Short mmCIF file of C-alpha atoms in Angstrom, two decimals:
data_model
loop_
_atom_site.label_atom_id
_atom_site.label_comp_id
_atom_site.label_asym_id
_atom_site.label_seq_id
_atom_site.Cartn_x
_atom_site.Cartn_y
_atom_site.Cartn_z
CA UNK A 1 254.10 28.49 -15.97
CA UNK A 2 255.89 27.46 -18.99
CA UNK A 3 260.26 26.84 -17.64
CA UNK A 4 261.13 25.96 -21.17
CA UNK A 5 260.02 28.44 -24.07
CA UNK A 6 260.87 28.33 -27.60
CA UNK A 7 259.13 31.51 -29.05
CA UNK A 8 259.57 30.70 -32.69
CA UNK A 9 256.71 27.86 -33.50
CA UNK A 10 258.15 27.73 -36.84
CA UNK A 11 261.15 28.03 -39.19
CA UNK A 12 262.00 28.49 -42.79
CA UNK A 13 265.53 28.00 -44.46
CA UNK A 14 267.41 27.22 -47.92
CA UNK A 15 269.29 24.10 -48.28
CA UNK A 16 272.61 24.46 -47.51
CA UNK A 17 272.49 27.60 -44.67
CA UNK A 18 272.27 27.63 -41.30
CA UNK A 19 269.44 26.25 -39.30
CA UNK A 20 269.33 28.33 -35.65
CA UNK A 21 266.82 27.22 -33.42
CA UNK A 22 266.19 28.95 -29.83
CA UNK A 23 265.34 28.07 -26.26
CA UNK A 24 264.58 29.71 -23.33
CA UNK A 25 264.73 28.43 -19.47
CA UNK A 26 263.94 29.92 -16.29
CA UNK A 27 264.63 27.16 -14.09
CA UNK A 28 267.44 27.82 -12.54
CA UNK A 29 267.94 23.66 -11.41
CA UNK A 30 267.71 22.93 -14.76
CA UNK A 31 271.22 21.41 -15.36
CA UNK A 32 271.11 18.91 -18.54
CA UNK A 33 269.84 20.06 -22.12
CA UNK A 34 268.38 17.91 -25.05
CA UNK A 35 267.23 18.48 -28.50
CA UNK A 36 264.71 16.18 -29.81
CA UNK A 37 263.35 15.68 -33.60
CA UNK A 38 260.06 14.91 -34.33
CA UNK A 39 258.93 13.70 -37.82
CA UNK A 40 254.57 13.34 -37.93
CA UNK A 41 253.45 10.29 -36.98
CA UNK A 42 256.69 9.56 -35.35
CA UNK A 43 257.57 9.76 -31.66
CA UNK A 44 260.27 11.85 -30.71
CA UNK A 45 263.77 11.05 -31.26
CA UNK A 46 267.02 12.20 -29.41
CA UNK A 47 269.18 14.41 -31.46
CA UNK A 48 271.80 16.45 -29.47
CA UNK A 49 272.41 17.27 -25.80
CA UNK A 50 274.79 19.19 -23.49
CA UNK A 51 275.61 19.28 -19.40
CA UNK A 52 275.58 22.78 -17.75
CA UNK A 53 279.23 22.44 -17.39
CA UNK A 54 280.07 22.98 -20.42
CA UNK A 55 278.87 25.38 -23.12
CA UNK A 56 279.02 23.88 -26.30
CA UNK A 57 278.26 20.03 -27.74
CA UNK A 58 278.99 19.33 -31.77
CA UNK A 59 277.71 16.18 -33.41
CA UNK A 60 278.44 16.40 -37.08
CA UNK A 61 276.11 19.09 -38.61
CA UNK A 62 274.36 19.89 -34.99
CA UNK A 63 275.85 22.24 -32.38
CA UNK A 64 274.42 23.10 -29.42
CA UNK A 65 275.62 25.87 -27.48
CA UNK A 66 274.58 27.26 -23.70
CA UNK A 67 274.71 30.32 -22.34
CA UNK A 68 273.79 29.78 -18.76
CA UNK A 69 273.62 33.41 -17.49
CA UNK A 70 271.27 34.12 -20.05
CA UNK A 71 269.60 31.04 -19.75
CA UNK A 72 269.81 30.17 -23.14
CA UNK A 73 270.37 27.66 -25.63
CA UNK A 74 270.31 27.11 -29.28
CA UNK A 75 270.60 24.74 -31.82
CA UNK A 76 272.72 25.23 -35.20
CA UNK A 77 272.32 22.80 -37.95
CA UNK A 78 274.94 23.35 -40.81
CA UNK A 79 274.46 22.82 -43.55
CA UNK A 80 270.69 22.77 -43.46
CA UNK A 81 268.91 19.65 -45.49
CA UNK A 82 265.49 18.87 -46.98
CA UNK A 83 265.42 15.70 -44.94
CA UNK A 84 265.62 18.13 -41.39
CA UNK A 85 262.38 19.31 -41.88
CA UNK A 86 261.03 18.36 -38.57
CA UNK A 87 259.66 19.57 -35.40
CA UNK A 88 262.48 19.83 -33.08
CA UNK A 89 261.89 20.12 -29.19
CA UNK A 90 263.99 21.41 -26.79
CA UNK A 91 264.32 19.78 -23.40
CA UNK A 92 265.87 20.51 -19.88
CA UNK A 93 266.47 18.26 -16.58
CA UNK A 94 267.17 19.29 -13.31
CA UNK A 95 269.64 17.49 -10.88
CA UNK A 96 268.84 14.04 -9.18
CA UNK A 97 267.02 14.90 -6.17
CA UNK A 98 264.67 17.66 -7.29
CA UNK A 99 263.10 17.14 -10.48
CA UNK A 100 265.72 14.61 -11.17
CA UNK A 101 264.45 12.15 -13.76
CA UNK A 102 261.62 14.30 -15.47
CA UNK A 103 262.11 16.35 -18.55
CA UNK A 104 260.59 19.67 -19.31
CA UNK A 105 259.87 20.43 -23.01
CA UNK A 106 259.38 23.36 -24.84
CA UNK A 107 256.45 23.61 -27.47
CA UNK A 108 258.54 22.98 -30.21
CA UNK A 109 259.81 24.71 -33.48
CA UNK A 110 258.36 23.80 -36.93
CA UNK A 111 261.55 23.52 -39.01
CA UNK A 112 261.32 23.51 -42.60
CA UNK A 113 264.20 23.44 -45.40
CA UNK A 114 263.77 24.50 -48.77
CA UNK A 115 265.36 22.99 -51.61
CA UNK B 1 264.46 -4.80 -32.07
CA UNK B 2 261.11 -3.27 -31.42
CA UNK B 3 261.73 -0.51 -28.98
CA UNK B 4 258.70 1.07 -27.37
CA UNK B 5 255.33 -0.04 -28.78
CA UNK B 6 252.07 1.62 -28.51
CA UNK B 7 248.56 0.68 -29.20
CA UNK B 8 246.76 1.66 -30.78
CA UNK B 9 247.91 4.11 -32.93
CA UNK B 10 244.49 5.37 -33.15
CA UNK B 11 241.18 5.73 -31.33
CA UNK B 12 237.81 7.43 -31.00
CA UNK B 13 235.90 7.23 -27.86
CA UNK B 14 232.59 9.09 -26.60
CA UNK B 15 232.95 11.30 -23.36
CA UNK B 16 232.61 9.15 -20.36
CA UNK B 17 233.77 5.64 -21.71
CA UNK B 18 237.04 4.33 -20.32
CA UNK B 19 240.15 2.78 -22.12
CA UNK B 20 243.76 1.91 -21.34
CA UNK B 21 246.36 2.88 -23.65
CA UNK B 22 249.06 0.14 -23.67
CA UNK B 23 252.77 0.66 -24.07
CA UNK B 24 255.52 -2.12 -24.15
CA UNK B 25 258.99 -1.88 -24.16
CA UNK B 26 261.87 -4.08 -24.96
CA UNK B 27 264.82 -3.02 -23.78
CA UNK B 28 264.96 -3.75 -19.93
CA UNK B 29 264.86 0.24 -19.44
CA UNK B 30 263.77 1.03 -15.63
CA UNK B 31 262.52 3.68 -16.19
CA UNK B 32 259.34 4.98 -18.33
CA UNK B 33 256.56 7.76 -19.00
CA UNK B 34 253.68 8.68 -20.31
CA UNK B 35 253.34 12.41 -22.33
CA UNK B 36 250.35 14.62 -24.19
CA UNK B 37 251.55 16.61 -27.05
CA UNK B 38 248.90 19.25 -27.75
CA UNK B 39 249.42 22.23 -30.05
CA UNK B 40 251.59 24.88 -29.01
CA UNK B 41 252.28 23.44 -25.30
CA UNK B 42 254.93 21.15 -26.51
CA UNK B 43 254.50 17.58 -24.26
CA UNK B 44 253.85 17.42 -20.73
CA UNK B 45 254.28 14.61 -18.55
CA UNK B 46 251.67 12.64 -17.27
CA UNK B 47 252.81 9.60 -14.97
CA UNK B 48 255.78 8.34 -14.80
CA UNK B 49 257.78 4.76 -12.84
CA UNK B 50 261.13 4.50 -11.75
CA UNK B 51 260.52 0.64 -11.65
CA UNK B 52 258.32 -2.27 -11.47
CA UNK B 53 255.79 -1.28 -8.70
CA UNK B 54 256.29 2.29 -8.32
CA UNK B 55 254.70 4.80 -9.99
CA UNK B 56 254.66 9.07 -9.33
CA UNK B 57 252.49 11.82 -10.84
CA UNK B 58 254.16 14.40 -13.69
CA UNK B 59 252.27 17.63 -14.33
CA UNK B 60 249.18 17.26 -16.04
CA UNK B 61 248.08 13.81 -13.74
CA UNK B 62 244.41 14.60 -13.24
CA UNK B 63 241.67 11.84 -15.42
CA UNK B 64 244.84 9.26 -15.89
CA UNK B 65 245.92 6.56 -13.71
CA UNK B 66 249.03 4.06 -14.16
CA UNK B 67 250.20 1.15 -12.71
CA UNK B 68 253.55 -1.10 -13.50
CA UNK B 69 253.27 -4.83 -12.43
CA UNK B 70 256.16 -5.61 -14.76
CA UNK B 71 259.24 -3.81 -16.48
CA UNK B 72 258.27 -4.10 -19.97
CA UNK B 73 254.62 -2.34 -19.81
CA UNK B 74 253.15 0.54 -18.48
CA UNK B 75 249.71 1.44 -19.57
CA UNK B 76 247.69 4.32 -18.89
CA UNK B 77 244.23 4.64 -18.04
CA UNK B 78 241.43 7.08 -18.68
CA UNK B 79 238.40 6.24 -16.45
CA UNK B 80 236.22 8.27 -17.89
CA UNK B 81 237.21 9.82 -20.90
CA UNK B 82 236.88 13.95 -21.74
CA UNK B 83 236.75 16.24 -24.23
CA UNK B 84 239.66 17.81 -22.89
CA UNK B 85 241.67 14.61 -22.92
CA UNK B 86 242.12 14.44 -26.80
CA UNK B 87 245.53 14.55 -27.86
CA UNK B 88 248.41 12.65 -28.79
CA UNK B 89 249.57 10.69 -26.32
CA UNK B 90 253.47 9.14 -26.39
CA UNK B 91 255.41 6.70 -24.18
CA UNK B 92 258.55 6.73 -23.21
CA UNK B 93 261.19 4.52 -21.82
CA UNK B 94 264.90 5.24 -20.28
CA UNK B 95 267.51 2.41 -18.76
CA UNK B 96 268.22 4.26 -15.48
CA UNK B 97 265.98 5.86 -13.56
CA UNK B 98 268.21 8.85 -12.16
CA UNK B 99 270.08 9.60 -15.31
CA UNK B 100 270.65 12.13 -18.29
CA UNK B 101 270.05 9.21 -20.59
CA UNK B 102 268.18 10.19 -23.63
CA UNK B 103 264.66 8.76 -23.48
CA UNK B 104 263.58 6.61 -26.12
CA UNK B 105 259.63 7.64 -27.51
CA UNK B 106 257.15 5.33 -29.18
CA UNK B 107 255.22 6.54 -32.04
CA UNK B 108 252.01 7.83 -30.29
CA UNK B 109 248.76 7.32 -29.71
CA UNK B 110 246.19 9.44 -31.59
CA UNK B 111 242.98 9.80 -29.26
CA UNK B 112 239.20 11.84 -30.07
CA UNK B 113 237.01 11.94 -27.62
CA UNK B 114 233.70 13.05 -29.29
#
């Protein structure tokens, strides 16, 4: 069964609006977010993350926000740029001691900004 | 600073022929994975160590092995190669084992098996 979900394989936006990517857990021991970038023939690379304690993270243009009891999180990029066209993954870990150090990733979302 | 390397970056092999996938890394990290991206199922984990010596399954296990003699490598093994088994394959590598640290991903191995 798929515990991380992001039901939008793909994205299209003008340069210079909002970007807002979605992600769905049902893991409930899920406790630590990340958002990952993915350019092709690239690996993935760490973009934004956020604790279950809290319910918002901002780096610059990238926000992520949590809403636990929906089990929920998204990502807003603002203002969108040609150069985030990207995959972007969402990922979730669960507290040391059950899955602890593994991550759990979502099938990703096709981003694409228009200029 | 080279980060995690992975070769090759791209390979063909006929079903039942074996290969190992190598991946280095240079940053003392304990910790370190392997992954599948295939389309629409995102990447799932395949083996991962906490450390030199010890090694533990991840969710899609079966036709790989792994083994870590030293920190810097981890390679993964496919005895004998499937169909089913092409994909991307990337490697990962984190400092501490039991941590939120981001990982850091090398850029992939493309692999056909014909």
């Amino acid at each position: 069964d798929q515990q991380v979900k992001q039901n939008s394989p793909s994205l299209s936006v003008q340069e210079g609006r909002i970007s807002i990517l979605n992600c769905d857990y049902t893991n409930s021991m899920f406790d630590y977010f990340l958002w990952y970038k993915k350019y092709p023939a690239e690996g993935p690379t760490f973009l934004i993350s956020i604790s279950s304690i809290k319910d918002k993270n901002e780096d610059g243009r990238f926000t992520v926000f949590l809403n636990k009891s929906a089990k929920h999180l998204s990502l807003h990029i603002v203002p969108s740029q040609p150069g985030d066209s990207a995959v972007y993954f969402c990922a979730a870990a669960g507290r040391e001691g059950t899955s602890g150090s593994r991550l759990t990733f979502g099938e990703g979302t096709q981003l694409t900004v228009n200029p | 600073n080279a980060g995690v390397t992975q070769t090759p970056k791209f390979q063909v092999l006929k079903t039942g022929q074996s290969m190992t996938l190598q991946c280095a890394q240079d940053m003392n990290h304990e910790y370190m994975s392997w992954y599948r991206q295939d389309p629409g199922m995102g990447l799932r984990l395949i083996h991962y160590s906490v450390g030199a010596g010890i090694t533990d399954q991840g969710e899609v296990p079966n036709g790989y092995n792994v083994s870590r003699s030293t920190t810097e490598d981890f390679p993964l093994r496919l005895l004998s190669a499937a169909p089913s088994q092409t994909s991307v394959y990337f490697c990962a590598s984190r400092r501490q084992p039991y941590s939120n640290q981001p990982q850091h991903f090398g850029d992939g191995t493309r692999l056909s098996i014909l």
